[in-house]
């Protein structure tokens, strides 16, 4: 019959089997990520947590998962960390950090090629964050002077 109809049906089946976005424009971040401090239910700052948030993307439908890569400014080579895969519908992720330490964060959006080849990855801009935390004493510290010779 009509070869174009057969070709269209085969193309549609290939899309369903392979998934992804073959022959599509690549995706990219429209906005750079932001990093903020995390607060508990009482409004108190959690001293060792930061929340990385990312916004809009161009061609988002091709993204299968996100990851966050981060490192400390003082030792970029020795402190690089990568989160596990994050669901494509999430827009933030909480990360354990060391208070008063300079960090750099970037978000990685990936298209999963299911082992057929290496996943296609797109990085966001790198952003800086430092969790400025000053501990508060629950009870005021007491100071007692000792006289010399006692």
Coordinates of N, CA and C in Angstrom, one line a residue:
X1 N 0.8 -1.2 0.0 CA 0.0 0.0 0.0 C 0.9 1.2 0.0
X2 N 0.6 2.2 0.9 CA 1.3 3.5 0.9 C 2.6 3.3 1.8
X3 N 3.8 3.4 1.2 CA 5.0 3.2 2.1 C 5.2 4.3 3.2
X4 N 4.6 5.5 3.0 CA 4.7 6.5 4.0 C 3.9 6.2 5.2
X5 N 2.8 5.5 5.1 CA 2.0 5.1 6.3 C 2.8 4.1 7.1
X6 N 3.4 3.1 6.3 CA 4.2 2.1 7.0 C 5.4 2.7 7.7
X7 N 6.1 3.6 7.1 CA 7.2 4.3 7.7 C 6.8 5.1 8.9
X8 N 5.7 5.8 8.9 CA 5.1 6.5 10.0 C 4.8 5.6 11.2
X9 N 4.2 4.4 10.9 CA 3.9 3.5 11.9 C 5.2 2.9 12.6
X10 N 6.2 2.6 11.7 CA 7.5 2.1 12.3 C 8.2 3.1 13.1
X11 N 8.1 4.4 12.7 CA 8.8 5.5 13.4 C 8.1 5.6 14.8
X12 N 6.8 5.6 14.8 CA 6.0 5.7 16.1 C 6.4 4.6 17.0
X13 N 6.5 3.3 16.5 CA 6.9 2.2 17.3 C 8.3 2.3 17.9
X14 N 9.2 2.9 17.1 CA 10.5 3.1 17.5 C 10.6 4.1 18.6
X15 N 9.8 5.2 18.5 CA 9.7 6.1 19.6 C 9.2 5.5 20.9
X16 N 8.2 4.7 20.8 CA 7.7 4.0 22.0 C 8.7 3.1 22.7
X17 N 9.4 2.4 21.9 CA 10.4 1.4 22.4 C 11.6 2.1 22.9
X18 N 12.2 3.0 22.2 CA 13.4 3.7 22.6 C 13.2 4.8 23.6
X19 N 12.1 5.4 23.6 CA 11.9 6.5 24.5 C 12.8 7.7 24.1
X20 N 13.1 8.5 25.1 CA 14.0 9.6 24.8 C 13.4 10.6 23.8
X21 N 14.3 11.3 23.2 CA 13.9 12.3 22.2 C 14.8 12.3 21.0
X22 N 14.8 11.2 20.2 CA 15.7 11.1 19.1 C 15.4 12.3 18.1
X23 N 16.5 12.9 17.6 CA 16.5 13.9 16.6 C 15.8 15.2 17.1
X24 N 15.8 15.4 18.4 CA 15.2 16.6 19.0 C 16.3 17.6 19.3
X25 N 15.9 18.8 19.5 CA 16.8 19.8 20.0 C 17.3 19.4 21.4
X26 N 18.5 19.7 21.8 CA 18.9 19.3 23.1 C 18.2 20.2 24.1
X27 N 18.3 19.8 25.4 CA 17.7 20.6 26.5 C 18.7 21.4 27.2
X28 N 18.3 22.5 27.8 CA 19.2 23.3 28.6 C 18.5 24.0 29.7
X29 N 19.2 24.5 30.7 CA 18.6 25.3 31.8 C 18.4 26.7 31.3
X30 N 17.2 27.2 31.6 CA 16.9 28.6 31.3 C 17.4 29.5 32.4
X31 N 17.3 29.0 33.7 CA 17.7 29.8 34.8 C 18.8 29.1 35.6
X32 N 19.7 29.8 36.3 CA 20.7 29.1 37.1 C 20.1 28.7 38.4
X33 N 20.6 27.6 39.0 CA 20.1 27.1 40.2 C 20.3 28.1 41.4
X34 N 19.5 27.9 42.5 CA 19.7 28.7 43.7 C 19.9 27.7 44.8
X35 N 20.7 28.1 45.8 CA 20.9 27.3 47.0 C 20.5 28.1 48.2
X36 N 19.7 27.5 49.1 CA 19.2 28.2 50.3 C 19.4 27.4 51.5
X37 N 19.4 28.0 52.7 CA 19.4 27.3 54.0 C 18.1 26.6 54.2
X38 N 18.2 25.5 55.0 CA 17.0 24.7 55.3 C 16.6 25.0 56.8
X39 N 15.3 25.1 57.0 CA 14.7 25.4 58.3 C 13.8 24.3 58.8
X40 N 13.8 24.0 60.1 CA 13.0 22.9 60.6 C 11.6 23.4 60.8
X41 N 10.7 22.6 61.4 CA 9.3 23.0 61.6 C 9.1 24.1 62.6
X42 N 10.1 24.3 63.4 CA 10.1 25.4 64.4 C 10.7 26.7 63.9
X43 N 11.1 26.7 62.7 CA 11.7 27.9 62.1 C 13.2 28.0 62.4
X44 N 13.8 27.0 63.0 CA 15.2 27.0 63.3 C 16.1 26.5 62.1
X45 N 17.2 27.2 61.9 CA 18.1 26.8 60.8 C 18.7 25.4 61.1
X46 N 18.7 24.6 60.1 CA 19.4 23.3 60.3 C 20.8 23.5 59.8
X47 N 21.8 23.4 60.8 CA 23.1 23.9 60.5 C 23.9 23.1 59.5
X48 N 23.5 21.9 59.1 CA 24.3 21.1 58.2 C 23.5 20.8 56.9
X49 N 22.5 21.5 56.5 CA 21.7 21.2 55.3 C 21.6 22.4 54.4
X50 N 21.7 22.2 53.1 CA 21.4 23.2 52.1 C 20.4 22.6 51.1
X51 N 19.5 23.4 50.6 CA 18.6 23.0 49.5 C 19.0 23.6 48.2
X52 N 19.2 22.8 47.2 CA 19.6 23.2 45.9 C 18.3 23.2 45.1
X53 N 17.9 24.3 44.4 CA 16.7 24.4 43.7 C 17.0 24.8 42.2
X54 N 16.3 24.2 41.3 CA 16.5 24.6 39.9 C 15.1 24.9 39.3
X55 N 15.2 25.7 38.2 CA 13.9 26.2 37.6 C 13.6 25.6 36.3
X56 N 13.2 26.5 35.4 CA 12.7 26.1 34.1 C 13.9 25.6 33.2
X57 N 13.4 24.7 32.3 CA 14.4 24.2 31.3 C 13.7 24.2 29.9
X58 N 14.5 24.4 28.9 CA 14.1 24.3 27.5 C 14.1 22.9 27.1
X59 N 13.0 22.4 26.5 CA 12.8 21.1 26.0 C 12.8 20.0 27.2
X60 N 12.2 20.4 28.3 CA 12.2 19.6 29.5 C 11.7 18.1 29.3
X61 N 10.8 17.9 28.3 CA 10.3 16.6 28.1 C 11.3 15.5 27.8
X62 N 12.5 16.0 27.4 CA 13.6 15.0 27.1 C 14.4 14.7 28.3
X63 N 14.2 15.3 29.4 CA 15.0 15.1 30.7 C 14.4 13.8 31.4
X64 N 15.2 12.9 31.7 CA 14.8 11.7 32.4 C 15.1 11.7 33.9
X65 N 16.2 12.4 34.3 CA 16.6 12.5 35.7 C 17.5 13.7 35.9
X66 N 17.7 14.1 37.2 CA 18.6 15.1 37.5 C 19.6 14.6 38.5
X67 N 20.8 15.2 38.7 CA 21.7 15.0 39.7 C 22.3 16.3 40.1
X68 N 22.9 16.4 41.3 CA 23.6 17.6 41.8 C 25.0 17.2 42.0
X69 N 25.9 18.0 41.4 CA 27.3 17.8 41.7 C 27.8 19.0 42.5
X70 N 28.6 18.8 43.6 CA 29.0 19.9 44.4 C 30.4 19.5 45.0
X71 N 31.1 20.6 45.4 CA 32.5 20.5 46.0 C 32.8 21.7 46.8
X72 N 33.8 21.5 47.7 CA 34.2 22.5 48.6 C 35.3 23.4 47.8
X73 N 35.2 24.7 48.1 CA 36.1 25.6 47.4 C 37.6 25.3 47.7
X74 N 37.9 25.0 49.0 CA 39.3 24.8 49.4 C 39.9 23.5 48.8
X75 N 39.1 22.5 48.5 CA 39.7 21.3 47.9 C 38.8 20.7 46.8
X76 N 38.7 21.4 45.7 CA 37.8 21.0 44.6 C 38.0 19.5 44.1
X77 N 39.3 19.1 44.1 CA 39.5 17.7 43.6 C 39.1 16.7 44.6
X78 N 39.4 16.9 45.8 CA 39.2 15.9 46.9 C 37.8 15.8 47.4
X79 N 36.9 16.8 47.1 CA 35.6 16.9 47.8 C 34.4 16.8 46.8
X80 N 34.7 16.5 45.5 CA 33.6 16.4 44.6 C 32.6 15.3 45.0
X81 N 31.3 15.6 45.0 CA 30.3 14.6 45.3 C 29.2 14.7 44.3
X82 N 28.5 13.6 44.0 CA 27.4 13.5 43.1 C 26.3 12.8 43.7
X83 N 25.1 13.4 43.7 CA 23.9 12.8 44.3 C 23.4 11.6 43.5
X84 N 22.6 10.8 44.1 CA 22.0 9.8 43.3 C 21.0 10.4 42.2
X85 N 20.5 9.6 41.4 CA 19.5 10.2 40.4 C 18.3 10.7 41.1
X86 N 17.8 11.9 40.6 CA 16.7 12.5 41.2 C 15.5 12.5 40.2
X87 N 14.3 12.2 40.7 CA 13.2 12.2 39.8 C 13.0 13.4 39.0
X88 N 12.7 13.3 37.7 CA 12.6 14.4 36.8 C 11.6 15.4 37.2
X89 N 10.6 15.1 38.0 CA 9.5 16.0 38.4 C 9.9 16.8 39.7
X90 N 11.0 16.5 40.3 CA 11.4 17.3 41.5 C 12.2 18.5 41.0
X91 N 12.1 19.5 41.8 CA 12.8 20.8 41.5 C 13.8 21.2 42.6
X92 N 14.0 20.3 43.6 CA 15.0 20.7 44.6 C 15.5 19.4 45.3
X93 N 16.6 19.5 46.0 CA 17.2 18.4 46.7 C 18.0 18.9 47.8
X94 N 17.9 18.3 49.0 CA 18.6 18.7 50.2 C 19.9 17.9 50.3
X95 N 21.0 18.7 50.7 CA 22.3 18.1 50.7 C 23.0 18.4 52.1
X96 N 23.7 17.4 52.6 CA 24.4 17.7 53.9 C 25.7 18.5 53.5
X97 N 25.9 19.5 54.3 CA 27.1 20.4 54.1 C 27.7 20.7 55.5
X98 N 28.9 21.2 55.4 CA 29.7 21.6 56.6 C 29.4 23.1 56.8
X99 N 28.9 23.5 58.0 CA 28.7 24.9 58.2 C 30.0 25.8 58.0
X100 N 29.8 27.0 57.5 CA 30.9 28.0 57.3 C 31.9 27.5 56.3
X101 N 31.5 26.7 55.4 CA 32.4 26.2 54.4 C 31.9 26.6 53.0
X102 N 32.8 27.1 52.1 CA 32.5 27.6 50.8 C 32.2 26.3 49.9
X103 N 31.1 26.4 49.2 CA 30.7 25.3 48.3 C 30.4 25.8 46.9
X104 N 30.5 25.0 45.9 CA 30.0 25.3 44.5 C 29.1 24.1 44.2
X105 N 28.0 24.5 43.5 CA 27.0 23.5 43.1 C 26.6 23.7 41.7
X106 N 26.3 22.6 41.0 CA 25.7 22.6 39.7 C 24.7 21.5 39.6
X107 N 23.7 21.7 38.8 CA 22.6 20.7 38.5 C 22.9 20.1 37.2
X108 N 22.8 18.8 37.1 CA 23.0 18.0 35.8 C 21.7 17.4 35.4
X109 N 21.2 17.8 34.2 CA 20.0 17.2 33.7 C 20.4 16.1 32.7
X110 N 19.8 14.9 32.7 CA 20.3 13.8 31.9 C 19.1 13.1 31.1
X111 N 19.4 12.7 29.9 CA 18.5 11.9 29.2 C 19.1 10.4 29.2
X112 N 18.3 9.5 29.7 CA 18.7 8.1 29.9 C 18.6 7.4 28.5
X113 N 19.7 6.9 28.0 CA 19.7 6.1 26.8 C 19.7 4.6 27.0
X114 N 19.4 4.2 28.3 CA 19.1 2.8 28.6 C 20.2 1.9 28.2
X115 N 21.5 2.3 28.3 CA 22.6 1.5 28.0 C 23.0 1.4 26.5
X116 N 22.2 2.0 25.6 CA 22.5 2.0 24.2 C 23.7 2.9 23.9
X117 N 23.9 3.9 24.7 CA 25.1 4.7 24.7 C 25.1 5.5 26.0
X118 N 26.2 6.3 26.2 CA 26.3 7.1 27.4 C 25.1 8.1 27.4
X119 N 24.6 8.3 28.6 CA 23.5 9.3 28.8 C 23.9 10.7 28.4
X120 N 23.0 11.4 27.7 CA 23.3 12.8 27.3 C 23.1 13.7 28.6
X121 N 24.0 14.5 28.9 CA 24.0 15.3 30.1 C 24.1 16.8 29.8
X122 N 23.4 17.7 30.5 CA 23.6 19.1 30.3 C 23.7 19.7 31.7
X123 N 24.8 20.5 31.9 CA 25.0 21.1 33.2 C 24.4 22.5 33.3
X124 N 24.0 22.9 34.5 CA 23.6 24.3 34.8 C 24.8 25.1 35.0
X125 N 24.6 26.4 35.2 CA 25.7 27.2 35.7 C 26.1 26.8 37.1
X126 N 27.3 27.1 37.4 CA 27.8 26.7 38.8 C 27.5 27.9 39.7
X127 N 27.0 27.6 40.9 CA 26.6 28.7 41.8 C 27.4 28.4 43.1
X128 N 27.7 29.5 43.8 CA 28.4 29.5 45.1 C 27.4 29.6 46.3
X129 N 27.8 28.9 47.4 CA 27.0 29.0 48.6 C 27.8 28.7 49.8
X130 N 27.5 29.5 50.9 CA 28.2 29.2 52.1 C 27.1 29.3 53.2
X131 N 27.0 28.3 54.0 CA 26.0 28.3 55.1 C 26.6 29.0 56.3
X132 N 26.2 30.2 56.5 CA 26.7 31.0 57.6 C 25.9 30.6 58.9
X133 N 26.5 29.9 59.8 CA 25.8 29.5 61.0 C 26.6 29.8 62.2
X134 N 25.9 30.4 63.2 CA 26.5 30.7 64.5 C 25.6 30.0 65.5
X135 N 26.2 29.1 66.2 CA 25.4 28.3 67.2 C 24.9 29.2 68.3
X136 N 23.7 29.0 68.8 CA 23.1 29.7 69.9 C 23.2 28.8 71.1
X137 N 23.5 29.3 72.2 CA 23.5 28.5 73.5 C 22.1 28.5 74.0
X138 N 21.6 27.4 74.5 CA 20.3 27.3 75.1 C 20.4 27.9 76.5
X139 N 21.4 27.6 77.2 CA 21.6 28.3 78.5 C 22.8 29.2 78.4
X140 N 22.8 30.4 79.0 CA 23.9 31.3 78.9 C 25.1 30.6 79.6
X141 N 26.3 30.7 79.0 CA 27.4 30.1 79.6 C 27.8 30.8 80.9
X142 N 28.2 30.1 81.9 CA 28.6 30.7 83.2 C 30.2 30.8 83.2
X143 N 30.6 31.9 83.7 CA 32.1 32.1 83.8 C 32.4 32.4 85.2
X144 N 33.3 31.6 85.8 CA 33.8 31.8 87.1 C 35.2 32.1 87.1
X145 N 35.6 33.1 87.8 CA 37.0 33.5 87.9 C 37.7 32.7 89.1
X146 N 38.9 32.3 88.9 CA 39.6 31.6 89.9 C 40.7 32.5 90.3
X147 N 40.9 32.6 91.6 CA 42.1 33.4 92.1 C 43.3 32.6 92.0
X148 N 44.4 33.3 91.8 CA 45.7 32.6 91.7 C 46.0 32.0 93.0
X149 N 46.5 30.8 93.0 CA 47.0 30.2 94.2 C 45.9 29.4 94.9
X150 N 44.7 29.3 94.3 CA 43.6 28.5 95.0 C 43.5 27.2 94.3

